[in-house]
Coordinates of C-alpha atoms in Angstrom, one line a residue:
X1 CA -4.6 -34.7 -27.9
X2 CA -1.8 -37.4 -27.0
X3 CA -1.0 -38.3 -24.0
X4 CA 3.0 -37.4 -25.0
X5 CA 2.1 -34.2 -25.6
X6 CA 1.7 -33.1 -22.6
X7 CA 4.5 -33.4 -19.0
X8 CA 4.9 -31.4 -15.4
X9 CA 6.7 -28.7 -17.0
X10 CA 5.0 -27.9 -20.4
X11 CA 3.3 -24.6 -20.7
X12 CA 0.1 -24.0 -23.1
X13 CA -1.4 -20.9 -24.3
X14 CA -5.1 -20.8 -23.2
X15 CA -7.1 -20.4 -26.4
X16 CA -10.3 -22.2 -27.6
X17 CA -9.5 -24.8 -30.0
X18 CA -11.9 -27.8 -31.7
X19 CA -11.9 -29.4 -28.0
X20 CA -14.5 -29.2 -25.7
X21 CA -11.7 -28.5 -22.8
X22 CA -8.4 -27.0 -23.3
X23 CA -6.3 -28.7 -21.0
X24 CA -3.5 -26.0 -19.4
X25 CA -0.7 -26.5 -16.8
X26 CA -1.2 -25.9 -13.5
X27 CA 1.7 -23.1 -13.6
X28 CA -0.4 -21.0 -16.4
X29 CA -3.6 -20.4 -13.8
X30 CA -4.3 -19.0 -10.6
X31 CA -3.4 -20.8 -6.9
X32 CA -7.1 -20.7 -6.5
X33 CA -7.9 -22.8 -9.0
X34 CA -7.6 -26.1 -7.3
X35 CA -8.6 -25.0 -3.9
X36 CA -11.6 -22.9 -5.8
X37 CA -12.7 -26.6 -6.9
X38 CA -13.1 -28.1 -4.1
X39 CA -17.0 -30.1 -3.6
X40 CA -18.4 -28.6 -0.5
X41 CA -21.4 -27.0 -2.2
X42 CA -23.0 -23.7 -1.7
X43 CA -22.0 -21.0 0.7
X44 CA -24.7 -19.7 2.5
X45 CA -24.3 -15.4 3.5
X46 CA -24.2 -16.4 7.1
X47 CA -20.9 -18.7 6.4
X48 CA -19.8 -16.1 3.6
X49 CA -20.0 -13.5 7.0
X50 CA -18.5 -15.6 9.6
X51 CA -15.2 -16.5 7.5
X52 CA -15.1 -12.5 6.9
X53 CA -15.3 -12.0 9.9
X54 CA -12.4 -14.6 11.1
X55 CA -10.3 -13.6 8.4
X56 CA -10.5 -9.6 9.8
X57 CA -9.3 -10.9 13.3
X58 CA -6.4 -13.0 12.1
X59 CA -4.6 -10.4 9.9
X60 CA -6.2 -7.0 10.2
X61 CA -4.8 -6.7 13.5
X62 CA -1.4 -7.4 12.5
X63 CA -1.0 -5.6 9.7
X64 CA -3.0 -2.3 11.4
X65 CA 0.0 -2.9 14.2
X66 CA 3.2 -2.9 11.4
X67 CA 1.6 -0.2 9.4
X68 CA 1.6 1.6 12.7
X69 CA 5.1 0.7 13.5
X70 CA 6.6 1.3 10.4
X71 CA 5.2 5.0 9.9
X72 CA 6.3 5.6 13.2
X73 CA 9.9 4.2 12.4
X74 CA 10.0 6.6 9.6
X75 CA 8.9 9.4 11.2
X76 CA 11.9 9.1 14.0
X77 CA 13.9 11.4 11.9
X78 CA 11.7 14.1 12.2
X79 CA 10.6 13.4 15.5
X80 CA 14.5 13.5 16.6
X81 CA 14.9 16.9 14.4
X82 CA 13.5 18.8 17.7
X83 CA 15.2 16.3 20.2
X84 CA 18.8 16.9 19.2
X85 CA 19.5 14.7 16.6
X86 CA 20.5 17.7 14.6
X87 CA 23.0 19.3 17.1
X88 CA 24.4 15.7 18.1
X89 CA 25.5 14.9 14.4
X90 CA 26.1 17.9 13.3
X91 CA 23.9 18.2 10.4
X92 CA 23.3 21.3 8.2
X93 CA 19.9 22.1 6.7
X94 CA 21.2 19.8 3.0
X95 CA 21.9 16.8 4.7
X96 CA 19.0 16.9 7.1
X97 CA 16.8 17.0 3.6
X98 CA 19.1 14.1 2.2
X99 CA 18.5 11.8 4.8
X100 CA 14.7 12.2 4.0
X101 CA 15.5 11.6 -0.1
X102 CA 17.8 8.8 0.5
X103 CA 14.8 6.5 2.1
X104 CA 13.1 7.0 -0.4
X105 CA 15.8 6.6 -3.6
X106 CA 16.4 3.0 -1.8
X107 CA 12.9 2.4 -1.7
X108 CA 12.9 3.3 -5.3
X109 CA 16.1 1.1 -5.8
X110 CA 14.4 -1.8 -4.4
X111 CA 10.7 -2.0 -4.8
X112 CA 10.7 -3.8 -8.2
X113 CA 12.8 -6.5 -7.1
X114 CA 10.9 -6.6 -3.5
X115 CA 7.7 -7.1 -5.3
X116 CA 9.0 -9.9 -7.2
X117 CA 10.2 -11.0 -4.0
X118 CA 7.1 -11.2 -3.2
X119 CA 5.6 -12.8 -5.9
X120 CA 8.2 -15.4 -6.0
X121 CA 8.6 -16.3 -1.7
X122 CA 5.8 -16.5 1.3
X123 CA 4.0 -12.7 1.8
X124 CA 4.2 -13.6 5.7
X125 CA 8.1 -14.9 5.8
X126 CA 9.4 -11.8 3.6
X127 CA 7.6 -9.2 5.1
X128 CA 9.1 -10.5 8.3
X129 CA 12.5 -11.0 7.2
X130 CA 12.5 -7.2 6.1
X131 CA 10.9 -6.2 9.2
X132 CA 13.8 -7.8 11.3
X133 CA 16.8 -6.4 9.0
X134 CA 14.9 -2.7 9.5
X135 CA 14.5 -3.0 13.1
X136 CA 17.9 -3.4 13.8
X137 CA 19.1 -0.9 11.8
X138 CA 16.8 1.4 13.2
X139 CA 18.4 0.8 16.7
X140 CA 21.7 0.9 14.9
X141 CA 20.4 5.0 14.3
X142 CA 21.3 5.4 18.4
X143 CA 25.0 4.5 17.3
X144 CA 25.3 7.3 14.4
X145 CA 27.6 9.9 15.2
X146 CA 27.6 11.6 11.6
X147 CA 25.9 12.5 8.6
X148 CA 27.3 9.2 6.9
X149 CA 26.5 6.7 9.8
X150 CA 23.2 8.1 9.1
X151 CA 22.8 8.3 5.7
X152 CA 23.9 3.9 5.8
X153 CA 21.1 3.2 8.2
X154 CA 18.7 5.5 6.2
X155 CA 19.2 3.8 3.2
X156 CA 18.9 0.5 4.8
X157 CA 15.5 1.5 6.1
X158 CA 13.7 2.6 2.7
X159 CA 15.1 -0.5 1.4
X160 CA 13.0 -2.9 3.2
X161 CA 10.0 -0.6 3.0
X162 CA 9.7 -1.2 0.1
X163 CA 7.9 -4.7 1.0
X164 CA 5.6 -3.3 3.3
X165 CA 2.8 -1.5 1.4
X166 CA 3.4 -3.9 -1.8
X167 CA 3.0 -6.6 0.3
X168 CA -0.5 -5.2 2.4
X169 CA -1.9 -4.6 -0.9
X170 CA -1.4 -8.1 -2.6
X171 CA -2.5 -9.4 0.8
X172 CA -5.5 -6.8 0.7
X173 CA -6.8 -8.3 -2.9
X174 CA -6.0 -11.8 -1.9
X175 CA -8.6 -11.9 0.9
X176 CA -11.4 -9.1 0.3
X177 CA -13.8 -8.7 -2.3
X178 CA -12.9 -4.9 -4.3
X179 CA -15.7 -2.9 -1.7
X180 CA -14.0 -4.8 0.8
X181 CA -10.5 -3.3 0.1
X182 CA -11.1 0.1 0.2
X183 CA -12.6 0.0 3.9
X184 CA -9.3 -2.0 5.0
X185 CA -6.8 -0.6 3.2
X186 CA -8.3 2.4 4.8
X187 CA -8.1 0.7 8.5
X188 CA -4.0 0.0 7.8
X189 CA -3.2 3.4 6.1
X190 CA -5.0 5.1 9.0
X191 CA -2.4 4.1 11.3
X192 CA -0.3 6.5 10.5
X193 CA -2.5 8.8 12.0
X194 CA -1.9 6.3 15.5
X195 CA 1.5 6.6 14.8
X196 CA 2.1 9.9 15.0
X197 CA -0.1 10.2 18.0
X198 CA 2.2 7.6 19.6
X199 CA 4.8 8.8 18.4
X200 CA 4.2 12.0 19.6
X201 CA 3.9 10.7 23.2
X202 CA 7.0 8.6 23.2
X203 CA 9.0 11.5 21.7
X204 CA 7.3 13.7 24.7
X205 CA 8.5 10.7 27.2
X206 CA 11.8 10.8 26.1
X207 CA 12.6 14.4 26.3
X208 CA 12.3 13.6 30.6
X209 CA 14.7 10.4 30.3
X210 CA 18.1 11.8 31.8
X211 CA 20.8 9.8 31.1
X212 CA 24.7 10.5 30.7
X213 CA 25.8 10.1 27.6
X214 CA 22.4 8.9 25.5
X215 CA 20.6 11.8 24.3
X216 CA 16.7 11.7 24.0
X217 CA 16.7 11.0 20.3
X218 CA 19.1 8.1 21.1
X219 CA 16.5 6.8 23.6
X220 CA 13.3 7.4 20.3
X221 CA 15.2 4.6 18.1
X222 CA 16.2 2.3 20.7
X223 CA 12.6 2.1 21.7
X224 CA 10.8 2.2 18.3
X225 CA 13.4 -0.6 17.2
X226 CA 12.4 -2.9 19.5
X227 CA 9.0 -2.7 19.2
X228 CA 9.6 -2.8 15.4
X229 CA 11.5 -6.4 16.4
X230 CA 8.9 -7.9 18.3
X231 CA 6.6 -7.0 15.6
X232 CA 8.3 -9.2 12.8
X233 CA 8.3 -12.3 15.2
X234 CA 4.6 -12.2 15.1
X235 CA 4.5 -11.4 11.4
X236 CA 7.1 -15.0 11.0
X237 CA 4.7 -17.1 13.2
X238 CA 1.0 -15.6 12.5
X239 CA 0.8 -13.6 8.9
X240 CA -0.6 -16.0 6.9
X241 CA 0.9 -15.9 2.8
X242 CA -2.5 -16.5 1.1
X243 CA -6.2 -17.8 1.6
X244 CA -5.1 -21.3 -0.1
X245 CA -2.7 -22.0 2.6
X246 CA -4.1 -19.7 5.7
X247 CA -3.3 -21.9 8.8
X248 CA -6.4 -20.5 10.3
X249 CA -8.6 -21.6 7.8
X250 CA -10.1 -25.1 7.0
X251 CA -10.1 -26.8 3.6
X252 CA -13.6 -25.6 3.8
X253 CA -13.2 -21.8 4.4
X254 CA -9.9 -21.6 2.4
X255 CA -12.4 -22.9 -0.8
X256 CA -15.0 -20.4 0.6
X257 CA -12.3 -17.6 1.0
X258 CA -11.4 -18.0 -3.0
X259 CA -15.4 -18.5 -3.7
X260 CA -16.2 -14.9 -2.1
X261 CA -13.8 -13.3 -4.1
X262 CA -14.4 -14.7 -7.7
X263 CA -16.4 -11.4 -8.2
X264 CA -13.3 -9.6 -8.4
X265 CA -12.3 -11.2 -11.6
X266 CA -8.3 -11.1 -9.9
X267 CA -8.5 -14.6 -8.5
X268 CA -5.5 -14.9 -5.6
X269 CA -1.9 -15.0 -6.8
X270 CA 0.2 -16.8 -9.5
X271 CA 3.8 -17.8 -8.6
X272 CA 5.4 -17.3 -11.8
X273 CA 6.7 -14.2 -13.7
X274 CA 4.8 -13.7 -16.5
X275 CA 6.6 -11.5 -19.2
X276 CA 3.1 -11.1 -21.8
X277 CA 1.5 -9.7 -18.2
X278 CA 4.7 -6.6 -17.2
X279 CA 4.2 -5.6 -21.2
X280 CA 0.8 -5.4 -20.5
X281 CA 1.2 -3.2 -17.2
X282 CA 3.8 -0.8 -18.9
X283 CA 1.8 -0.2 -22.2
X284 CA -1.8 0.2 -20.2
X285 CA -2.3 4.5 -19.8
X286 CA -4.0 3.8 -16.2
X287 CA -0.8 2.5 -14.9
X288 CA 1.1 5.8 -15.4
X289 CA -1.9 7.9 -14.7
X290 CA -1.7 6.5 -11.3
X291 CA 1.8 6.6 -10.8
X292 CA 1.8 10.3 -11.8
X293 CA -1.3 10.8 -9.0
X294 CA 1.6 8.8 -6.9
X295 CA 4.3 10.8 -7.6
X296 CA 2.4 14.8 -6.9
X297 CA 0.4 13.5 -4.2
X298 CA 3.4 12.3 -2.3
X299 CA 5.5 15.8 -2.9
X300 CA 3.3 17.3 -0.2
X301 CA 4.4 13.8 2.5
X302 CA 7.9 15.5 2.9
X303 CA 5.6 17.9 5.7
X304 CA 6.7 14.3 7.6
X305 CA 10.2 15.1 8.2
X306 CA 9.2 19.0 8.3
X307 CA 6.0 19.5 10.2
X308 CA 7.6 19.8 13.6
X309 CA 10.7 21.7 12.2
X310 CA 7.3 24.2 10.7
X311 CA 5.1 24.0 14.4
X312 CA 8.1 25.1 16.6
X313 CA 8.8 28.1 14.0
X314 CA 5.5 29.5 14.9
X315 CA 7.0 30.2 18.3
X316 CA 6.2 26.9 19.9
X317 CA 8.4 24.9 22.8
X318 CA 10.0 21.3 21.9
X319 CA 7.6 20.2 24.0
X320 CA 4.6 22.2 22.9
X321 CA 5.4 21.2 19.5
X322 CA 6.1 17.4 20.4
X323 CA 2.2 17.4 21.8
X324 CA 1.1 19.6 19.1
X325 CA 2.2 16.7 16.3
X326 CA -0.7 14.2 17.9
X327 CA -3.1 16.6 16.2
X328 CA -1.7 15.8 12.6
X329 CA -2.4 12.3 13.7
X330 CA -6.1 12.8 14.7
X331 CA -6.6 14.9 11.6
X332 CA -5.4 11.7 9.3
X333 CA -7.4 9.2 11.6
X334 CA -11.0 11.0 11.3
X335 CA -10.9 12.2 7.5
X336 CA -9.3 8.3 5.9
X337 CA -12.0 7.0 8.3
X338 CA -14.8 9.2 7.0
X339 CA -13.5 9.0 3.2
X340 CA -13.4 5.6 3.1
X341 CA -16.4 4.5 4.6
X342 CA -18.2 7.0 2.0
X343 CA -16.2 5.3 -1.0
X344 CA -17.4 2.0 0.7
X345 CA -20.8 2.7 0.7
X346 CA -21.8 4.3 -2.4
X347 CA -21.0 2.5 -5.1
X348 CA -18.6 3.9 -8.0
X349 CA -17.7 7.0 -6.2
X350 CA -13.4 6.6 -5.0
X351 CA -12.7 9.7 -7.8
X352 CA -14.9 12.0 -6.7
X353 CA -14.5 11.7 -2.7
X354 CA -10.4 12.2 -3.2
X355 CA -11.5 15.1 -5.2
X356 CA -13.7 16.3 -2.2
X357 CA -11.5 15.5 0.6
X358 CA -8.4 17.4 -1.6
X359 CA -10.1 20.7 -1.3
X360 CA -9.4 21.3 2.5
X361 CA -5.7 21.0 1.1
X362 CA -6.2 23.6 -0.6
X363 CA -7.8 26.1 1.8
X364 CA -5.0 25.3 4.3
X365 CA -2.3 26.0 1.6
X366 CA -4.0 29.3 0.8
X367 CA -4.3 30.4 4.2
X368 CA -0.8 29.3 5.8
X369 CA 0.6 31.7 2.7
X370 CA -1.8 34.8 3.6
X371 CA -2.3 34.8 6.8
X372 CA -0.2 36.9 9.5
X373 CA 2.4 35.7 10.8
X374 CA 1.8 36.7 13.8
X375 CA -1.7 34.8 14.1
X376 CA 0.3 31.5 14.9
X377 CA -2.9 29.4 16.0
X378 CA -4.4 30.2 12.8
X379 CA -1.3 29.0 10.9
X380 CA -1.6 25.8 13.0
X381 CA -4.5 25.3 12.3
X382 CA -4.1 25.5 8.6
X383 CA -1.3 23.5 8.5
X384 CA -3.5 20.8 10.5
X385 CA -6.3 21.6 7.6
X386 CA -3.7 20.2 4.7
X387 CA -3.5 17.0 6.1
X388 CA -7.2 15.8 5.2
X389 CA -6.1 14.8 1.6
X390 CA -4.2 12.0 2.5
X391 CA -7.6 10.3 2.0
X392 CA -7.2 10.7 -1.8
X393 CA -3.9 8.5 -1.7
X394 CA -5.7 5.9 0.6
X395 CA -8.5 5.2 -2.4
X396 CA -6.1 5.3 -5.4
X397 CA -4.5 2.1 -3.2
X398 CA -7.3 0.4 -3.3
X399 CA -8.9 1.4 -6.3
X400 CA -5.5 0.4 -8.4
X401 CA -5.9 -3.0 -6.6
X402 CA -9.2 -3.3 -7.7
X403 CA -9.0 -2.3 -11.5
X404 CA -5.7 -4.3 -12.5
X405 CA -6.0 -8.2 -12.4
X406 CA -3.4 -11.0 -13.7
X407 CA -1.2 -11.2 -11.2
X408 CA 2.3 -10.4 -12.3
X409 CA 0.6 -7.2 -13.8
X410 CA -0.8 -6.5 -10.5
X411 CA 2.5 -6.5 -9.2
X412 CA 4.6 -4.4 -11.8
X413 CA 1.7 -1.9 -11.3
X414 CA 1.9 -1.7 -7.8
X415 CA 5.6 -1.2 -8.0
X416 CA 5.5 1.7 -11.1
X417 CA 3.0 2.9 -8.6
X418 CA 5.4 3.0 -5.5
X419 CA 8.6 3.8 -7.3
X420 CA 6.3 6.9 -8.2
X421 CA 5.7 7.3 -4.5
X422 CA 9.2 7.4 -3.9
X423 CA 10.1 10.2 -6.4
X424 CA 7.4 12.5 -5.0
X425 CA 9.1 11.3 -1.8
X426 CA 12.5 11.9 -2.8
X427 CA 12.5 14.8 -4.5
X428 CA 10.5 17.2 -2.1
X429 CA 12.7 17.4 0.9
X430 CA 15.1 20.0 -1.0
X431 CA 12.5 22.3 -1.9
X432 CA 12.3 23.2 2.2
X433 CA 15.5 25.4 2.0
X434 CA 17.1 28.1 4.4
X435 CA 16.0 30.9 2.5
X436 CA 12.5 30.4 2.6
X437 CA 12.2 30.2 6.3
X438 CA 10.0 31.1 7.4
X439 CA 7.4 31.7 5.3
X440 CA 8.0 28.6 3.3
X441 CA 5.8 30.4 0.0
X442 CA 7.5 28.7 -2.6
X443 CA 7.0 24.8 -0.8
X444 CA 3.6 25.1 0.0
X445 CA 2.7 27.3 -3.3
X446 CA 4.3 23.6 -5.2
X447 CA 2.4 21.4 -2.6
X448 CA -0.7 23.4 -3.8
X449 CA -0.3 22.8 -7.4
X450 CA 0.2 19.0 -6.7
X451 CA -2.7 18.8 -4.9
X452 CA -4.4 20.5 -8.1
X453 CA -3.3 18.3 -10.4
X454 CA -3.7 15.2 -8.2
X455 CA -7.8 16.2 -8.5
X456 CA -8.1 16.8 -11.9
X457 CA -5.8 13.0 -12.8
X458 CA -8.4 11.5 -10.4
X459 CA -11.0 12.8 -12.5
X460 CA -9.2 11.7 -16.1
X461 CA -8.7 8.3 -14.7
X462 CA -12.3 7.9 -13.5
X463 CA -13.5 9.2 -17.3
X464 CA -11.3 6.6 -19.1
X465 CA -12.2 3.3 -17.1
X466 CA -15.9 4.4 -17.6
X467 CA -15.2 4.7 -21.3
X468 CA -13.9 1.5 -21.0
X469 CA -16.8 0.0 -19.2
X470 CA -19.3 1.4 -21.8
X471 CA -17.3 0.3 -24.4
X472 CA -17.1 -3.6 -22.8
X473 CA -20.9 -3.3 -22.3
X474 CA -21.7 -3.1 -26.0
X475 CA -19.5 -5.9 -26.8
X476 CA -20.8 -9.4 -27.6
X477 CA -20.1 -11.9 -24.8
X478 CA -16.0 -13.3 -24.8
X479 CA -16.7 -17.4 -24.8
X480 CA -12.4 -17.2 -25.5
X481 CA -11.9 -18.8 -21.7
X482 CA -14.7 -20.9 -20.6
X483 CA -13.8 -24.3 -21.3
X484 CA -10.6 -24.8 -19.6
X485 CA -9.5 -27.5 -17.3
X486 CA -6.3 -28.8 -15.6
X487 CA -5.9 -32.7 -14.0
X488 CA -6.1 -33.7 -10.8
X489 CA -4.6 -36.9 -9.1
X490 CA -7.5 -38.0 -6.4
X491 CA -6.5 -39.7 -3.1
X492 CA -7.2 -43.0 -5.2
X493 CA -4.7 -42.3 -7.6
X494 CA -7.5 -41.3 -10.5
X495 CA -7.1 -38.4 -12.4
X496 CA -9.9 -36.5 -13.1
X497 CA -10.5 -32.9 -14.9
X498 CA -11.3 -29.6 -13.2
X499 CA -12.7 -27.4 -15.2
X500 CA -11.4 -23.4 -14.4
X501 CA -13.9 -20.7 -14.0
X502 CA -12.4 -17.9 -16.1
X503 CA -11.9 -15.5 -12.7
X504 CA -8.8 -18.3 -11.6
X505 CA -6.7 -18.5 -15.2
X506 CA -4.7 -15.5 -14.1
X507 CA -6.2 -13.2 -16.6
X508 CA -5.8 -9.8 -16.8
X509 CA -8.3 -6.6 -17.1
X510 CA -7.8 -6.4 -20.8
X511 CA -7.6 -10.1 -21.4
X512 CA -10.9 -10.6 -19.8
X513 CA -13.2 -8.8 -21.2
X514 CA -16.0 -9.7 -18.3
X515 CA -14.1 -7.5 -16.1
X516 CA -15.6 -4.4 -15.3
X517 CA -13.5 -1.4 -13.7
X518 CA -14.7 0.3 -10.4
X519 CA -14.8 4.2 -10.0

């Protein structure tokens, strides 16, 4: 090869030629790769723990917080349903239901272009910047005086969402080997259950504030807005963007922190749009079995803007029913808990415990249709029962981290995925109308039938990636990647080859063929 053929800006396929080494640009493979090649030798399982363990207390924390914050921000609409919010703006039953769809048609709107926002910009800074924008126009809620002042801020809200659980779960695969995701993207989901225990305790504090002029539900989004501010500030100043630049980790432990996760075969990120790779994602039958799984599991997550509207029409007070919602919140807390340390610890087994965890669902579905109406504790309690499923949605995070790798086709996936989420999302506040109160059959006889199906694509997904796995197993070893290298400019001015271990060259599932697909 001539040294002419190659500048900064060329890009080469990476194939095996005649060569010993294919030399590639430094755009082509993973961020990794040069921080990955570092000379500080062996890792001993001591160091390998310790750096987990520093890693957990830099950005667990913070994202455990937001996750809290921004379910709770969310939730404010419903929350405010049974503190006036209704009354004040003079909503009617439609409009109430659109101001649920419309978070989630901007979410929709926006998450492709958030997650290449994400892809293309710092994780940390874009997060935060989103953060700020929705905190303010969650305070702006206070101002609203109508349906349209509401439906504005609404729509501003579910489109800087849209960067939140994209950006925890590139985060999520950047830092943690694929057991290690599903136990913390377990420990951020489950603050939802915090949330609305939180929630439910501001909303109760509110309902005593009496002031002239600024109604209770006014007081709710002032307060959770300005939380929700100081929240981005430490996202802008502490969220680190990726293990390669973490400003809590040492050249040392930011090698180590892309050495403990070359099992994963996904290496870290890759800041260019690959075209090849979004073909790839779109054309793969696991991407739209997930998103469908998205899409039904998430029809039953209108019960957010509904649940307290449902608890006060079993006879309950506002206040009752305000105490009552901590409940849901415990529920969610105890079963993601439990389901994900199960999934954690036995290996291969994310399909079947969201199959497990889904049947509870059921039951409560069954009984809040059949039981008298009268017998309002038992309806409670049922209603409390449907919640345990939310596990299932928990592991297919995780697991569709953990079985898609090449960057830019781990982050169309994750978007197909959420867009899916905000269908489900957007299309299942309008089937809680009027004329089924107050029974509600024909909502919770749909939310049973999602549930249904939700088990048995769980099931179909977990058949076809162990087909997959079998079939991978009989082939002969791939050789198509192992001798690549990019150059190098040392501190002396040499340049000098790095050879790239296959698990940074930004490959995907199907290009490597030495990846093998969890269960």
């Amino acid at each position: 090869m001539s040294s002419g053929s190659h500048n900064a800006d060329e890009k080469q396929s990476i194939e095996k030629r005649e060569d010993v080494f294919v030399k590639v640009s430094s755009k082509e493979v993973d961020t990794a790769a040069e921080v990955a090649g570092g000379d500080y030798g062996e890792f001993t399982l001591e160091e390998n723990l310790r750096l987990r363990r520093k890693i957990d207390w830099h950005i667990i924390p913070l994202m455990c917080i937001l996750y809290w914050i921004q379910f709770m921000d969310k939730t404010t609409l419903g929350s405010s349903a049974i503190l006036g919010i209704r009354e004040a703006t003079h909503l009617t039953t439609n409009q109430y239901n659109w101001l649920g769809t419309i978070f989630y048609l901007s979410y929709l709107a926006f998450e492709f272009p958030q997650n290449l926002c994400l892809q293309r910009f710092p994780v940390g800074r874009w997060m935060s910047l989103n953060i700020s924008i929705w905190a303010v126009a969650l305070c702006a809620h206070a101002a609203c005086k109508n349906f349209t002042g509401l439906f504005i801020v609404r729509l501003i809200l579910g489109m800087c969402e849209g960067s939140i659980t994209a950006g925890f779960m590139i985060v999520s695969s950047m830092f943690y080997t694929r057991n290690e995701q599903t136990l913390r993207v377990g420990y951020w989901f489950l603050m939802n259950g915090t949330a609305q225990i939180i929630s439910g305790f501001i909303s109760f504090g509110t309902l005593h504030i009496k002031t002239r002029g600024f109604e209770p539900w006014q007081w709710l989004m002032i307060i959770t807005g300005s939380l929700t501010l100081l929240v981005a500030l430490a996202f802008w100043f502490l969220f680190p963007d990726s293990p390669t630049n973490a400003w809590f980790l040492t050249p040392k432990e930011r090698s180590m922190a892309v050495q403990r996760i070359k099992e994963n075969q996904t290496g870290v990120e890759n800041k260019h749009f690959k075209k090849e790779q979004m073909y790839e994602a779109l054309l793969d039958p696991k991407t739209w079995l997930f998103a469908l799984f998205s899409a039904l599991d998430n029809v039953p997550n209108s019960l957010t803007n509904q649940r307290q509207i449902i608890v006060s029409s079993f006879g309950f007070t506002a206040l009752q029913t305000t105490l009552l919602g901590c409940v849901d919140g415990l529920v969610e807390i105890v079963t993601i808990w439990t389901g994900i340390s199960i999934a954690a610890r036995y290996e291969n087994s994310r399909a079947y415990v969201s199959v497990i965890y889904m049947v509870p669902n059921l039951v409560g579905v069954f009984l809040i249709n059949f039981l008298p109406w009268e017998n309002k504790v038992g309806l409670l309690f049922a209603q409390w029962t449907t919640g345990v499923g939310t596990t299932g949605f928990v592991l297919a995070l995780s697991w569709l981290s953990s079985v898609t790798s090449g960057h830019t086709k781990r982050v169309t996936v994750n978007a197909i995925m959420l867009s899916a989420y905000c269908i489900g999302n957007a299309a299942s506040p309008f089937m809680w109308q009027a004329q089924y109160r107050p029974r509600n059959h024909i909502p919770w006889i749909i939310i049973g039938i999602c549930y249904l199906s939700c088990m048995v694509i769980s099931l179909i997904i977990r058949y076809i990636l162990s087909t997959e796995n079998k079939r991978r197993d009989a082939e002969p070893r791939d050789e198509k990647y192992e001798h690549v290298y990019i150059e190098r400019t040392t501190k002396e001015g040499i340049v000098e080859r790095v050879k790239v271990e296959k698990e940074f060259l930004d490959l995907t599932d199907i290009q490597n063929r030495d990846f093998r697909y969890v269960l």
